[in-house]
Tab-separated table of C-alpha atoms in Angstrom:
chain	number	residue	atom	x	y	z
A	1302	MET	CA	0.000	0.000	0.000
A	1303	THR	CA	1.416	3.317	-0.990
A	1304	SER	CA	0.462	6.858	-0.141
A	1305	PRO	CA	0.898	9.313	-2.981
A	1306	LEU	CA	2.871	11.393	-0.477
A	1307	GLY	CA	5.185	8.646	0.751
A	1308	LYS	CA	5.655	7.884	4.446
A	1309	ASP	CA	6.266	11.364	5.823
A	1310	LEU	CA	5.586	15.035	5.274
A	1311	LEU	CA	8.883	16.771	5.937
A	1312	GLY	CA	8.701	19.800	3.685
A	1313	LEU	CA	7.307	21.252	0.502
A	1314	GLU	CA	10.695	21.424	-1.235
A	1315	LYS	CA	10.561	17.728	-2.130
A	1316	LEU	CA	6.885	17.585	-3.113
A	1317	THR	CA	5.648	17.885	-6.681
A	1318	ALA	CA	2.938	20.306	-7.765
A	1319	GLU	CA	0.651	17.273	-8.177
A	1320	GLN	CA	1.250	16.117	-4.601
A	1321	ILE	CA	0.581	19.606	-3.258
A	1322	GLY	CA	-2.543	19.799	-5.425
A	1323	LEU	CA	-3.751	16.480	-4.029
A	1324	ILE	CA	-3.372	17.709	-0.436
A	1325	LEU	CA	-5.276	20.919	-1.213
A	1326	ASP	CA	-7.987	19.032	-3.142
A	1327	THR	CA	-8.388	16.680	-0.190
A	1328	ALA	CA	-8.512	19.553	2.302
A	1329	GLU	CA	-11.386	21.305	0.499
A	1330	PRO	CA	-14.126	18.762	1.276
A	1331	LEU	CA	-12.731	18.194	4.779
A	1332	LYS	CA	-13.583	21.764	5.765
A	1333	GLU	CA	-17.226	20.728	5.905
A	1334	ILE	CA	-16.576	18.383	8.843
A	1335	SER	CA	-15.700	21.312	11.098
A	1336	GLU	CA	-19.085	22.887	10.267
A	1337	ARG	CA	-21.049	19.884	11.535
A	1338	THR	CA	-22.728	19.580	14.919
A	1339	ILE	CA	-20.766	16.374	15.434
A	1340	LYS	CA	-17.336	17.417	14.217
A	1341	LYS	CA	-15.890	13.980	13.783
A	1342	VAL	CA	-15.376	11.298	11.162
A	1343	PRO	CA	-14.185	7.772	12.035
A	1344	THR	CA	-11.353	7.662	9.488
A	1345	LEU	CA	-8.396	7.357	11.883
A	1346	ARG	CA	-10.137	5.320	14.569
A	1347	GLY	CA	-7.563	3.249	16.425
A	1348	ALA	CA	-4.568	5.250	15.190
A	1349	THR	CA	-2.322	6.751	17.843
A	1350	ILE	CA	-0.636	10.047	17.129
A	1351	VAL	CA	2.038	11.655	19.269
A	1352	ASN	CA	2.408	15.420	19.111
A	1353	LEU	CA	6.027	15.882	20.002
A	1354	PHE	CA	6.666	19.556	20.613
A	1355	PHE	CA	10.214	20.443	21.560
A	1356	GLU	CA	9.412	24.104	21.038
A	1357	ALA	CA	6.578	26.291	22.258
A	1358	SER	CA	3.559	26.418	19.982
A	1359	THR	CA	-0.064	27.216	20.584
A	1360	ARG	CA	-1.737	27.599	17.228
A	1361	THR	CA	0.008	24.800	15.365
A	1362	ARG	CA	-0.321	22.303	18.190
A	1363	ILE	CA	-3.994	23.060	18.753
A	1364	SER	CA	-4.677	22.958	15.040
A	1365	PHE	CA	-3.007	19.545	14.737
A	1366	GLU	CA	-4.865	18.308	17.779
A	1367	PHE	CA	-8.212	19.413	16.381
A	1368	ALA	CA	-7.388	17.779	13.058
A	1369	GLU	CA	-6.411	14.533	14.769
A	1370	LYS	CA	-9.480	14.453	17.001
A	1371	ARG	CA	-11.838	15.290	14.138
A	1372	MET	CA	-10.412	12.277	12.315
A	1373	SER	CA	-10.985	10.135	15.484
A	1374	ALA	CA	-7.313	9.436	16.191
A	1375	ASP	CA	-6.075	8.975	19.755
A	1376	THR	CA	-3.599	11.696	20.574
A	1377	VAL	CA	-0.875	12.194	23.118
A	1378	ASN	CA	0.866	15.510	23.606
A	1379	VAL	CA	4.502	15.523	24.615
A	1380	ALA	CA	5.840	18.984	25.301
A	1381	SER	CA	9.518	19.094	26.004
A	1382	ALA	CA	9.882	22.830	26.005
A	1383	GLY	CA	11.902	24.027	28.941
A	1384	SER	CA	13.655	20.733	29.488
A	1385	SER	CA	17.323	20.405	28.645
A	1386	ILE	CA	16.760	18.295	25.578
A	1387	SER	CA	19.397	18.853	22.949
A	1388	LYS	CA	19.414	17.534	19.425
A	1389	GLY	CA	21.041	14.342	18.302
A	1390	GLU	CA	21.257	11.555	20.817
A	1391	THR	CA	18.168	12.557	22.705
A	1392	LEU	CA	16.048	12.434	19.597
A	1393	VAL	CA	17.258	8.921	18.890
A	1394	ASP	CA	16.259	7.906	22.390
A	1395	THR	CA	12.900	9.584	21.996
A	1396	ALA	CA	12.379	7.798	18.702
A	1397	ARG	CA	13.167	4.422	20.229
A	1398	ASN	CA	10.816	5.024	23.104
A	1399	LEU	CA	8.017	6.069	20.789
A	1400	GLU	CA	8.481	2.993	18.646
A	1401	ALA	CA	8.310	0.813	21.713
A	1402	MET	CA	4.908	2.264	22.549
A	1403	LYS	CA	3.418	1.185	19.195
A	1404	ILE	CA	2.392	4.517	17.845
A	1405	ASP	CA	1.295	5.225	14.283
A	1406	MET	CA	2.222	8.835	13.600
A	1407	VAL	CA	4.413	11.550	15.058
A	1408	VAL	CA	3.910	15.272	14.628
A	1409	ILE	CA	7.186	16.935	15.528
A	1410	ARG	CA	8.131	20.545	16.217
A	1411	HIS	CA	11.795	21.047	16.931
A	1412	ASN	CA	14.209	23.953	17.050
A	1413	SER	CA	16.806	22.129	14.954
A	1414	SER	CA	16.547	22.192	11.186
A	1415	GLY	CA	16.369	18.630	9.903
A	1416	ALA	CA	14.991	17.154	13.135
A	1417	ALA	CA	11.851	15.832	11.433
A	1418	GLN	CA	13.826	14.058	8.755
A	1419	PHE	CA	16.243	12.721	11.343
A	1420	LEU	CA	13.295	11.177	13.174
A	1421	ALA	CA	11.580	9.965	10.012
A	1422	GLU	CA	14.650	7.988	8.993
A	1423	ARG	CA	14.724	6.196	12.319
A	1424	ILE	CA	11.143	5.176	12.978
A	1425	GLU	CA	8.548	3.307	10.973
A	1426	SER	CA	5.707	5.616	11.970
A	1427	ASN	CA	4.625	8.440	9.697
A	1428	VAL	CA	6.336	11.704	10.605
A	1429	ILE	CA	4.811	15.111	10.009
A	1430	ASN	CA	7.036	18.143	10.321
A	1431	ALA	CA	5.296	20.836	12.352
A	1432	GLY	CA	8.275	23.171	12.023
A	1433	ASP	CA	11.971	22.347	12.251
A	1434	GLY	CA	14.343	25.164	13.088
A	1435	THR	CA	14.603	27.632	10.229
A	1436	HIS	CA	14.050	24.887	7.653
A	1437	GLU	CA	10.385	24.210	6.851
A	1438	HIS	CA	6.866	24.370	8.239
A	1439	PRO	CA	5.052	22.496	5.486
A	1440	THR	CA	1.503	22.498	6.879
A	1441	GLN	CA	1.690	26.278	7.343
A	1442	GLY	CA	2.821	26.589	3.735
A	1443	LEU	CA	-0.039	24.342	2.634
A	1444	LEU	CA	-2.687	26.288	4.534
A	1445	ASP	CA	-1.369	29.508	3.003
A	1446	LEU	CA	-1.623	27.940	-0.450
A	1447	LEU	CA	-5.152	26.705	0.251
A	1448	THR	CA	-6.231	30.157	1.435
A	1449	LEU	CA	-4.890	31.815	-1.708
A	1450	ARG	CA	-6.305	29.138	-3.994
A	1451	GLN	CA	-9.747	29.559	-2.468
A	1452	ARG	CA	-9.628	33.277	-3.229
A	1453	TRP	CA	-8.082	33.079	-6.665
A	1454	GLY	CA	-9.006	29.663	-8.049
A	1455	SER	CA	-5.453	29.238	-9.332
A	1456	LEU	CA	-2.088	30.609	-8.221
A	1457	LYS	CA	-0.622	30.641	-11.719
A	1458	GLY	CA	0.894	34.023	-12.513
A	1459	ARG	CA	-0.145	35.533	-9.156
A	1460	LYS	CA	2.341	37.594	-7.208
A	1461	VAL	CA	2.988	36.935	-3.546
A	1462	CYS	CA	5.442	38.884	-1.425
A	1463	ILE	CA	6.735	37.511	1.860
A	1464	CYS	CA	7.519	40.370	4.201
A	1465	GLY	CA	9.770	40.535	7.215
A	1466	ASP	CA	12.191	38.141	8.861
A	1467	VAL	CA	12.754	35.731	5.974
A	1468	LEU	CA	16.168	34.774	7.293
A	1469	HIS	CA	14.863	32.921	10.357
A	1470	SER	CA	11.542	31.859	8.895
A	1471	ARG	CA	10.647	28.254	8.111
A	1472	VAL	CA	7.248	29.590	7.040
A	1473	ALA	CA	8.979	31.686	4.376
A	1474	ARG	CA	10.900	28.715	3.035
A	1475	SER	CA	7.842	26.444	2.812
A	1476	ASN	CA	5.899	29.298	1.218
A	1477	ILE	CA	8.517	30.045	-1.407
A	1478	TRP	CA	8.783	26.418	-2.523
A	1479	GLY	CA	5.056	25.809	-2.445
A	1480	LEU	CA	4.106	29.025	-4.228
A	1481	GLN	CA	6.681	28.523	-6.960
A	1482	LYS	CA	5.579	24.944	-7.583
A	1483	LEU	CA	1.999	26.112	-8.051
A	1484	GLY	CA	3.105	28.722	-10.554
A	1485	ALA	CA	3.058	31.908	-8.475
A	1486	GLU	CA	5.726	34.580	-8.627
A	1487	VAL	CA	7.401	35.156	-5.272
A	1488	ALA	CA	9.140	38.184	-3.838
A	1489	VAL	CA	10.529	38.980	-0.400
A	1490	CYS	CA	10.699	42.318	1.351
A	1491	GLY	CA	12.481	43.229	4.544
A	1492	PRO	CA	15.631	44.695	5.975
A	1493	ARG	CA	18.687	43.177	4.281
A	1494	SER	CA	19.874	41.995	7.667
A	1495	LEU	CA	16.810	39.713	7.835
A	1496	LEU	CA	17.041	38.339	4.296
A	1497	PRO	CA	19.278	35.336	3.521
A	1498	SER	CA	22.292	36.487	1.505
A	1499	ALA	CA	21.638	33.807	-1.121
A	1500	ILE	CA	17.928	34.611	-1.420
A	1501	GLY	CA	18.358	35.414	-5.122
A	1502	GLU	CA	19.202	31.757	-5.761
A	1503	MET	CA	15.668	30.791	-4.746
A	1504	GLY	CA	14.344	32.643	-7.779
A	1505	VAL	CA	12.600	35.397	-5.863
A	1506	THR	CA	12.512	39.148	-6.399
A	1507	VAL	CA	13.823	41.301	-3.541
A	1508	PHE	CA	12.158	44.559	-2.533
A	1509	ASP	CA	13.884	46.896	-0.120
A	1510	ARG	CA	10.823	49.057	0.349
A	1511	ILE	CA	7.419	47.825	1.510
A	1512	GLU	CA	5.768	50.382	-0.815
A	1513	GLN	CA	7.303	48.618	-3.821
A	1514	ALA	CA	6.093	45.263	-2.533
A	1515	ILE	CA	2.549	46.554	-2.068
A	1516	GLU	CA	2.533	48.006	-5.562
A	1517	TRP	CA	3.721	44.719	-7.078
A	1518	ALA	CA	1.878	42.043	-5.083
A	1519	ASP	CA	-1.525	40.357	-5.229
A	1520	ALA	CA	-0.949	39.129	-1.694
A	1521	LEU	CA	1.397	39.867	1.178
A	1522	ASN	CA	2.386	37.183	3.628
A	1523	VAL	CA	3.485	39.243	6.617
A	1524	LEU	CA	5.819	37.299	8.886
A	1525	ARG	CA	5.999	37.702	12.606
A	1526	LEU	CA	8.977	39.743	13.699
A	1527	GLN	CA	10.564	37.707	16.463
A	1528	LEU	CA	11.109	40.221	19.226
A	1529	GLU	CA	14.450	38.696	20.133
A	1530	ARG	CA	15.758	39.808	16.724
A	1531	MET	CA	16.085	43.285	18.120
A	1532	GLU	CA	18.402	42.092	20.857
A	1533	GLY	CA	20.287	40.185	18.188
A	1534	GLY	CA	21.026	43.485	16.493
A	1535	TYR	CA	19.174	42.679	13.292
A	1536	ILE	CA	16.974	45.767	13.525
A	1537	PRO	CA	17.474	49.067	15.357
A	1538	SER	CA	14.076	49.168	17.078
A	1539	LEU	CA	10.515	47.923	16.765
A	1540	ARG	CA	9.231	51.432	16.139
A	1541	GLU	CA	11.721	51.945	13.396
A	1542	TYR	CA	10.740	48.589	11.875
A	1543	ASN	CA	7.070	49.553	11.910
A	1544	ARG	CA	7.832	52.923	10.355
A	1545	VAL	CA	9.828	51.425	7.469
A	1546	PHE	CA	8.355	47.948	6.947
A	1547	GLY	CA	5.033	47.939	8.778
A	1548	VAL	CA	1.967	47.035	6.723
A	1549	THR	CA	-0.297	49.966	7.489
A	1550	ARG	CA	-3.695	51.146	6.302
A	1551	GLU	CA	-2.138	54.236	4.651
A	1552	ARG	CA	0.261	52.098	2.642
A	1553	LEU	CA	-2.462	49.645	1.579
A	1554	ASP	CA	-4.740	52.498	0.516
A	1555	ARG	CA	-2.158	53.366	-2.125
A	1556	ALA	CA	-2.121	49.802	-3.543
A	1557	PRO	CA	-3.125	49.773	-7.218
A	1558	LYS	CA	-5.250	46.621	-6.810
A	1559	ASP	CA	-7.027	44.520	-4.223
A	1560	ILE	CA	-4.437	42.805	-2.143
A	1561	LEU	CA	-4.786	39.903	0.278
A	1562	ILE	CA	-3.051	40.081	3.639
A	1563	MET	CA	-1.874	36.907	5.326
A	1564	HIS	CA	-0.050	36.392	8.595
A	1565	PRO	CA	0.978	33.046	10.113
A	1566	GLY	CA	0.484	34.345	13.650
A	1567	PRO	CA	0.926	35.195	16.372
A	1568	MET	CA	0.828	38.834	15.318
A	1569	ASN	CA	2.753	41.725	16.805
A	1570	ARG	CA	0.124	44.360	16.205
A	1571	GLY	CA	1.728	47.702	15.606
A	1572	VAL	CA	5.060	46.164	14.610
A	1573	GLU	CA	4.928	44.214	11.335
A	1574	ILE	CA	1.195	44.743	10.854
A	1575	ASP	CA	-1.251	47.408	12.047
A	1576	SER	CA	-4.478	46.440	13.758
A	1577	ASP	CA	-6.747	48.024	11.166
A	1578	VAL	CA	-5.012	45.935	8.492
A	1579	ALA	CA	-5.125	42.711	10.469
A	1580	ASP	CA	-8.837	43.171	11.120
A	1581	GLY	CA	-9.589	44.925	7.842
A	1582	PRO	CA	-11.258	43.835	4.604
A	1583	HIS	CA	-7.982	42.691	2.977
A	1584	SER	CA	-7.170	40.275	5.777
A	1585	VAL	CA	-7.578	36.518	5.272
A	1586	ILE	CA	-5.786	35.743	8.515
A	1587	LEU	CA	-8.704	33.928	10.139
A	1588	ASP	CA	-9.359	31.965	6.921
A	1589	GLN	CA	-5.786	30.737	7.289
A	1590	VAL	CA	-6.549	29.427	10.762
A	1591	THR	CA	-9.712	27.645	9.589
A	1592	ASN	CA	-7.873	26.175	6.612
A	1593	GLY	CA	-5.064	25.010	8.872
A	1594	VAL	CA	-7.272	22.374	10.478
A	1595	ALA	CA	-8.550	21.134	7.093
A	1596	VAL	CA	-5.069	20.932	5.580
A	1597	ARG	CA	-3.772	18.981	8.565
A	1598	MET	CA	-6.735	16.605	8.384
A	1599	ALA	CA	-5.892	16.069	4.713
A	1600	VAL	CA	-2.253	15.311	5.481
A	1601	LEU	CA	-3.227	12.869	8.238
A	1602	TYR	CA	-5.666	11.148	5.902
A	1603	LEU	CA	-3.204	10.899	3.031
A	1604	LEU	CA	-0.306	9.620	5.169
A	1605	ALA	CA	-2.173	7.319	7.555
A	1606	GLY	CA	-2.125	3.672	6.747
A	1607	ASN	CA	1.097	4.113	4.899
A	1608	SER	CA	3.010	2.807	7.860
A	1609	PRO	CA	4.364	-0.691	7.427
A	1610	ARG	CA	2.992	-1.828	10.775
A	1611	LEU	CA	-0.608	-0.921	9.934
A	1612	ALA	CA	-0.279	-2.515	6.526
A	1613	GLU	CA	0.956	-5.679	8.213
A	1614	ALA	CA	-2.000	-5.689	10.570
A	1615	ALA	CA	-4.384	-5.134	7.689
A	1616	LYS	CA	-3.165	-8.289	5.968
A	1617	GLY	CA	-4.531	-10.259	8.896
A	1618	GLY	CA	-8.124	-9.713	7.797
A	1619	VAL	CA	-10.619	-7.203	6.527
B	1261	MET	CA	-11.286	-14.038	-24.212
B	1262	THR	CA	-12.821	-10.617	-23.875
B	1263	PRO	CA	-15.395	-9.982	-21.184
B	1264	SER	CA	-18.951	-10.078	-22.424
B	1265	ARG	CA	-20.819	-6.821	-22.226
B	1266	SER	CA	-24.572	-6.435	-22.216
B	1267	VAL	CA	-26.783	-3.389	-21.888
B	1268	VAL	CA	-29.119	-3.808	-18.935
B	1269	LEU	CA	-30.949	-0.524	-19.435
B	1270	ASN	CA	-30.676	1.858	-22.365
B	1271	ALA	CA	-31.304	5.596	-22.037
B	1272	ARG	CA	-35.084	5.349	-22.516
B	1273	ALA	CA	-35.387	2.413	-20.140
B	1274	LEU	CA	-33.289	4.181	-17.503
B	1275	GLU	CA	-35.524	7.232	-17.760
B	1276	ARG	CA	-38.642	5.110	-17.228
B	1277	THR	CA	-36.974	3.293	-14.349
B	1278	LEU	CA	-36.056	6.544	-12.580
B	1279	ALA	CA	-39.602	7.857	-13.052
B	1280	ARG	CA	-41.033	4.705	-11.496
B	1281	MET	CA	-38.554	4.912	-8.620
B	1282	ALA	CA	-39.677	8.495	-8.015
B	1283	ASP	CA	-43.298	7.356	-7.878
B	1284	GLU	CA	-42.484	4.537	-5.488
B	1285	ILE	CA	-40.560	6.874	-3.205
B	1286	VAL	CA	-43.509	9.267	-3.000
B	1287	GLU	CA	-45.907	6.361	-2.579
B	1288	GLN	CA	-43.905	4.769	0.253
B	1289	ASN	CA	-43.615	8.122	1.963
B	1290	ASP	CA	-47.349	8.743	1.499
B	1291	GLY	CA	-46.619	12.063	-0.201
B	1292	THR	CA	-43.674	14.425	-0.153
B	1293	ASP	CA	-44.014	15.758	3.400
B	1294	ASP	CA	-40.697	15.680	5.283
B	1295	LEU	CA	-39.109	13.870	2.342
B	1296	VAL	CA	-35.361	14.380	1.857
B	1297	LEU	CA	-33.248	12.755	-0.868
B	1298	VAL	CA	-29.595	12.106	-0.085
B	1299	GLY	CA	-27.422	10.882	-2.956
B	1300	ILE	CA	-24.173	9.009	-2.426
B	1301	GLN	CA	-21.229	10.541	-4.297
B	1302	ARG	CA	-20.875	10.559	-7.107
B	1303	ARG	CA	-23.474	8.920	-9.345
B	1304	GLY	CA	-26.027	8.582	-6.564
B	1305	VAL	CA	-26.080	12.376	-6.376
B	1306	HIS	CA	-26.989	12.617	-10.056
B	1307	VAL	CA	-29.614	9.891	-9.715
B	1308	ALA	CA	-31.147	11.708	-6.718
B	1309	GLN	CA	-31.292	14.891	-8.744
B	1310	ARG	CA	-33.095	13.087	-11.602
B	1311	ILE	CA	-35.575	11.573	-9.186
B	1312	ALA	CA	-36.154	14.970	-7.578
B	1313	ALA	CA	-36.846	16.428	-11.037
B	1314	VAL	CA	-39.510	13.773	-11.666
B	1315	ILE	CA	-41.116	14.441	-8.282
B	1316	ALA	CA	-41.064	18.184	-8.979
B	1317	ALA	CA	-42.790	17.653	-12.331
B	1318	ARG	CA	-45.460	15.323	-10.971
B	1319	GLU	CA	-46.079	16.675	-7.487
B	1320	GLY	CA	-45.070	20.293	-7.937
B	1321	VAL	CA	-42.785	20.018	-4.920
B	1322	GLU	CA	-39.051	20.649	-4.725
B	1323	VAL	CA	-37.770	17.903	-2.465
B	1324	PRO	CA	-34.666	18.984	-0.486
B	1325	ARG	CA	-31.530	17.169	-1.564
B	1326	GLY	CA	-28.180	16.434	-0.016
B	1327	ALA	CA	-24.996	14.599	-0.932
B	1328	LEU	CA	-22.921	12.150	1.086
B	1329	ASP	CA	-19.320	11.248	0.369
B	1330	ILE	CA	-18.680	8.108	2.395
B	1331	THR	CA	-14.923	7.840	1.785
B	1332	LEU	CA	-13.981	8.805	5.346
B	1333	TYR	CA	-16.420	6.198	6.691
B	1334	ARG	CA	-15.165	3.276	4.614
B	1335	ASP	CA	-14.221	0.128	6.503
B	1336	ASP	CA	-11.417	-0.754	4.107
B	1337	LEU	CA	-9.269	2.373	4.243
B	1338	GLN	CA	-6.414	0.394	5.797
B	1339	THR	CA	-6.349	-2.100	2.941
B	1340	VAL	CA	-7.085	-0.098	-0.168
B	1341	GLY	CA	-4.400	1.959	-1.793
B	1342	PRO	CA	-3.698	4.551	-2.907
B	1343	ARG	CA	-5.877	6.755	-0.748
B	1344	PRO	CA	-9.303	7.233	-2.323
B	1345	ILE	CA	-10.138	10.795	-3.386
B	1346	VAL	CA	-12.399	12.469	-0.844
B	1347	GLY	CA	-15.529	14.045	-2.300
B	1348	ARG	CA	-17.888	16.629	-0.920
B	1349	THR	CA	-20.525	15.932	1.695
B	1350	ASP	CA	-23.278	18.504	1.662
B	1351	ILE	CA	-26.316	18.124	3.884
B	1352	PRO	CA	-27.786	21.631	3.687
B	1353	MET	CA	-30.927	20.881	5.700
B	1354	ALA	CA	-31.680	19.540	9.171
B	1355	ILE	CA	-32.502	15.852	8.856
B	1356	GLU	CA	-33.856	15.550	12.398
B	1357	GLY	CA	-37.290	13.928	12.201
B	1358	LYS	CA	-37.224	13.822	8.390
B	1359	SER	CA	-37.950	10.930	6.080
B	1360	VAL	CA	-34.607	10.435	4.385
B	1361	VAL	CA	-34.138	8.378	1.233
B	1362	ILE	CA	-30.537	7.378	0.539
B	1363	VAL	CA	-30.055	7.143	-3.217
B	1364	ASP	CA	-27.257	5.240	-4.961
B	1365	ASP	CA	-26.604	3.779	-8.379
B	1366	VAL	CA	-25.644	0.173	-7.595
B	1367	LEU	CA	-26.232	-1.875	-4.443
B	1368	PHE	CA	-23.700	-4.695	-4.056
B	1369	THR	CA	-22.044	-5.660	-0.762
B	1370	GLY	CA	-23.979	-3.093	1.272
B	1371	ARG	CA	-20.787	-1.649	2.752
B	1372	THR	CA	-21.271	1.720	1.111
B	1373	VAL	CA	-24.786	1.945	2.551
B	1374	ARG	CA	-23.478	0.953	5.977
B	1375	ALA	CA	-20.992	3.813	5.763
B	1376	ALA	CA	-23.709	6.184	4.549
B	1377	LEU	CA	-25.967	5.280	7.484
B	1378	ASN	CA	-23.144	5.975	9.925
B	1379	GLU	CA	-22.350	9.297	8.301
B	1380	LEU	CA	-26.023	10.282	8.192
B	1381	ALA	CA	-26.306	9.583	11.911
B	1382	ASP	CA	-23.606	12.211	12.503
B	1383	PHE	CA	-25.974	14.810	11.056
B	1384	GLY	CA	-29.022	13.974	13.146
B	1385	ARG	CA	-31.752	11.438	13.787
B	1386	PRO	CA	-34.165	11.081	10.881
B	1387	ALA	CA	-37.610	9.691	11.658
B	1388	ARG	CA	-37.067	7.119	8.948
B	1389	VAL	CA	-34.359	6.163	6.473
B	1390	ARG	CA	-35.062	4.328	3.237
B	1391	LEU	CA	-32.778	3.084	0.498
B	1392	ALA	CA	-33.388	3.549	-3.220
B	1393	VAL	CA	-30.993	2.067	-5.805
B	1394	VAL	CA	-31.073	1.928	-9.571
B	1395	ILE	CA	-29.537	-1.555	-9.688
B	1396	ASP	CA	-29.530	-4.289	-7.033
B	1397	ARG	CA	-26.925	-6.776	-8.180
B	1398	GLY	CA	-27.047	-9.048	-5.125
B	1399	GLY	CA	-23.929	-10.206	-3.282
B	1400	ARG	CA	-24.637	-8.571	0.059
B	1401	GLU	CA	-22.057	-8.887	2.825
B	1402	LEU	CA	-24.150	-7.023	5.395
B	1403	PRO	CA	-27.825	-7.207	6.422
B	1404	ILE	CA	-28.927	-4.292	4.264
B	1405	GLN	CA	-31.897	-4.276	1.885
B	1406	PRO	CA	-33.249	-1.670	-0.514
B	1407	ASP	CA	-36.784	-0.233	-0.289
B	1408	VAL	CA	-36.954	0.947	-3.878
B	1409	VAL	CA	-35.141	-0.885	-6.692
B	1410	GLY	CA	-34.904	0.130	-10.326
B	1411	LYS	CA	-33.895	-3.299	-11.539
B	1412	TYR	CA	-32.534	-6.543	-10.125
B	1413	VAL	CA	-29.519	-7.912	-11.966
B	1414	GLU	CA	-28.100	-11.363	-11.370
B	1415	ALA	CA	-24.369	-10.658	-11.455
B	1416	GLN	CA	-21.547	-13.047	-10.554
B	1417	ALA	CA	-19.028	-11.925	-7.963
B	1418	GLY	CA	-16.425	-10.942	-10.561
B	1419	ALA	CA	-18.873	-9.123	-12.808
B	1420	ARG	CA	-19.199	-5.360	-13.102
B	1421	VAL	CA	-22.420	-3.393	-13.220
B	1422	ASP	CA	-22.007	0.235	-14.215
B	1423	VAL	CA	-24.669	2.900	-14.203
B	1424	PHE	CA	-23.618	5.664	-16.595
B	1425	VAL	CA	-25.350	9.010	-16.272
B	1426	LEU	CA	-25.408	11.886	-18.716
B	1427	GLU	CA	-24.168	14.455	-16.195
B	1428	GLN	CA	-20.977	12.577	-15.482
B	1429	ASP	CA	-20.423	10.089	-18.280
B	1430	GLY	CA	-22.013	11.817	-21.240
B	1431	ARG	CA	-24.559	9.046	-21.703
B	1432	ASP	CA	-27.406	7.266	-19.926
B	1433	GLU	CA	-26.922	3.510	-19.801
B	1434	VAL	CA	-26.638	0.556	-17.442
B	1435	VAL	CA	-24.101	-2.059	-18.505
B	1436	LEU	CA	-23.262	-5.527	-17.184
B	1437	GLU	CA	-19.777	-6.868	-17.853
B	1438	THR	CA	-19.084	-10.473	-16.988
B	1439	GLU	CA	-15.644	-11.964	-16.586
B	1440	PRO	CA	-14.505	-14.436	-19.220
B	1441	VAL	CA	-14.821	-18.064	-18.112
B	1442	ALA	CA	-11.323	-19.467	-17.760
């Protein structure tokens, strides 16, 4: 038995446009389940999923948990934030322990790039990357793609600009790969100190001024400015950042066309995005949150059952 | 040897069959009060729409319709592969206390209907649920029986019965294909 996605979802870089399309096509009808009085389908009954979060997360973890529960999976949350877990050996140990407990899937968030793949190569269970270091956050990328596709029908030829701290952003990386595969043009905009030096090699346009980005784009994906970046010396001050790169009502009013505003959350209102933009008519930020659950349900559905152990059990009888 | 192929119902015959099914549904329900038609994706949805059109023409009543995609309720998801495409479920009305007729093209093992009943129960508690199918080909693996049948077809286990509908297949026809005898 094969899943069209393979065993794991580690990132969008390795997926084809067809695979991404399949996930989005599957997510569409799954949105309806969350509208029901009984928000549950029996699809993953009996499957055990471990949400392994080595890094703080509210939205992503809750979204995954909703998705898992709405598919009837049994879930266990393991939060290791705050403990002295370091990469490498500890992950191997964790993997071995998980395997010993006969689980079916692992959703992992980790502060080291490559952690999800590291785990995926060592356990038979399906692994879903819920964000690994500054590498990828594929389900966030997918929910962004779904949100745009719902508005536009197709992403072909559309222009999307990712604004802010691209350097440290796994969301940016997943977005760039996903958007390009679906035929969109991608640009980035932010202070040069927060853009990777080799960003040009990813085939994206670079804007130094947010006004240029707004004039060019059909949609802005405004990234969260990690407050610790200021201490790191990447930007002079939050006020300065807002003045130069903030997405404000005044700037949007000068946009030549309707523009969609996305934000992966959590927002720093008044820093990278102003409140009247976040809550305004251009914003699709809450659509993103709704779509996040559907996209994660789709990924669970498409990966589940692709684990060798379940396939073995299935051979025993119908 | 090529499989033998025979037409069970041509376009005209299918039309008559659907009209009779519509009459039987209204008759069994003693009118159209509280009647709701729920088609199973995908051809059952088209069949339900045809039946609703007949009822509208004869009774002057638009019967509410819904669609069920039972993929997520299948009992064989662990064994089939690749993952079946998920279709759209759309139950736009409250089914609580209603007289629901599940509509599908072919009734075979009964597993699809089992899944549909489970899914329907997640939307509410109808006063009554009936089953209407264009073709009953026998071969049940569960204790499920239809209330309204377009046509019974004796089909061997390896045979195929396909209901083709204009909306999806570009033609109206019911075809039986039997496996070659080895």
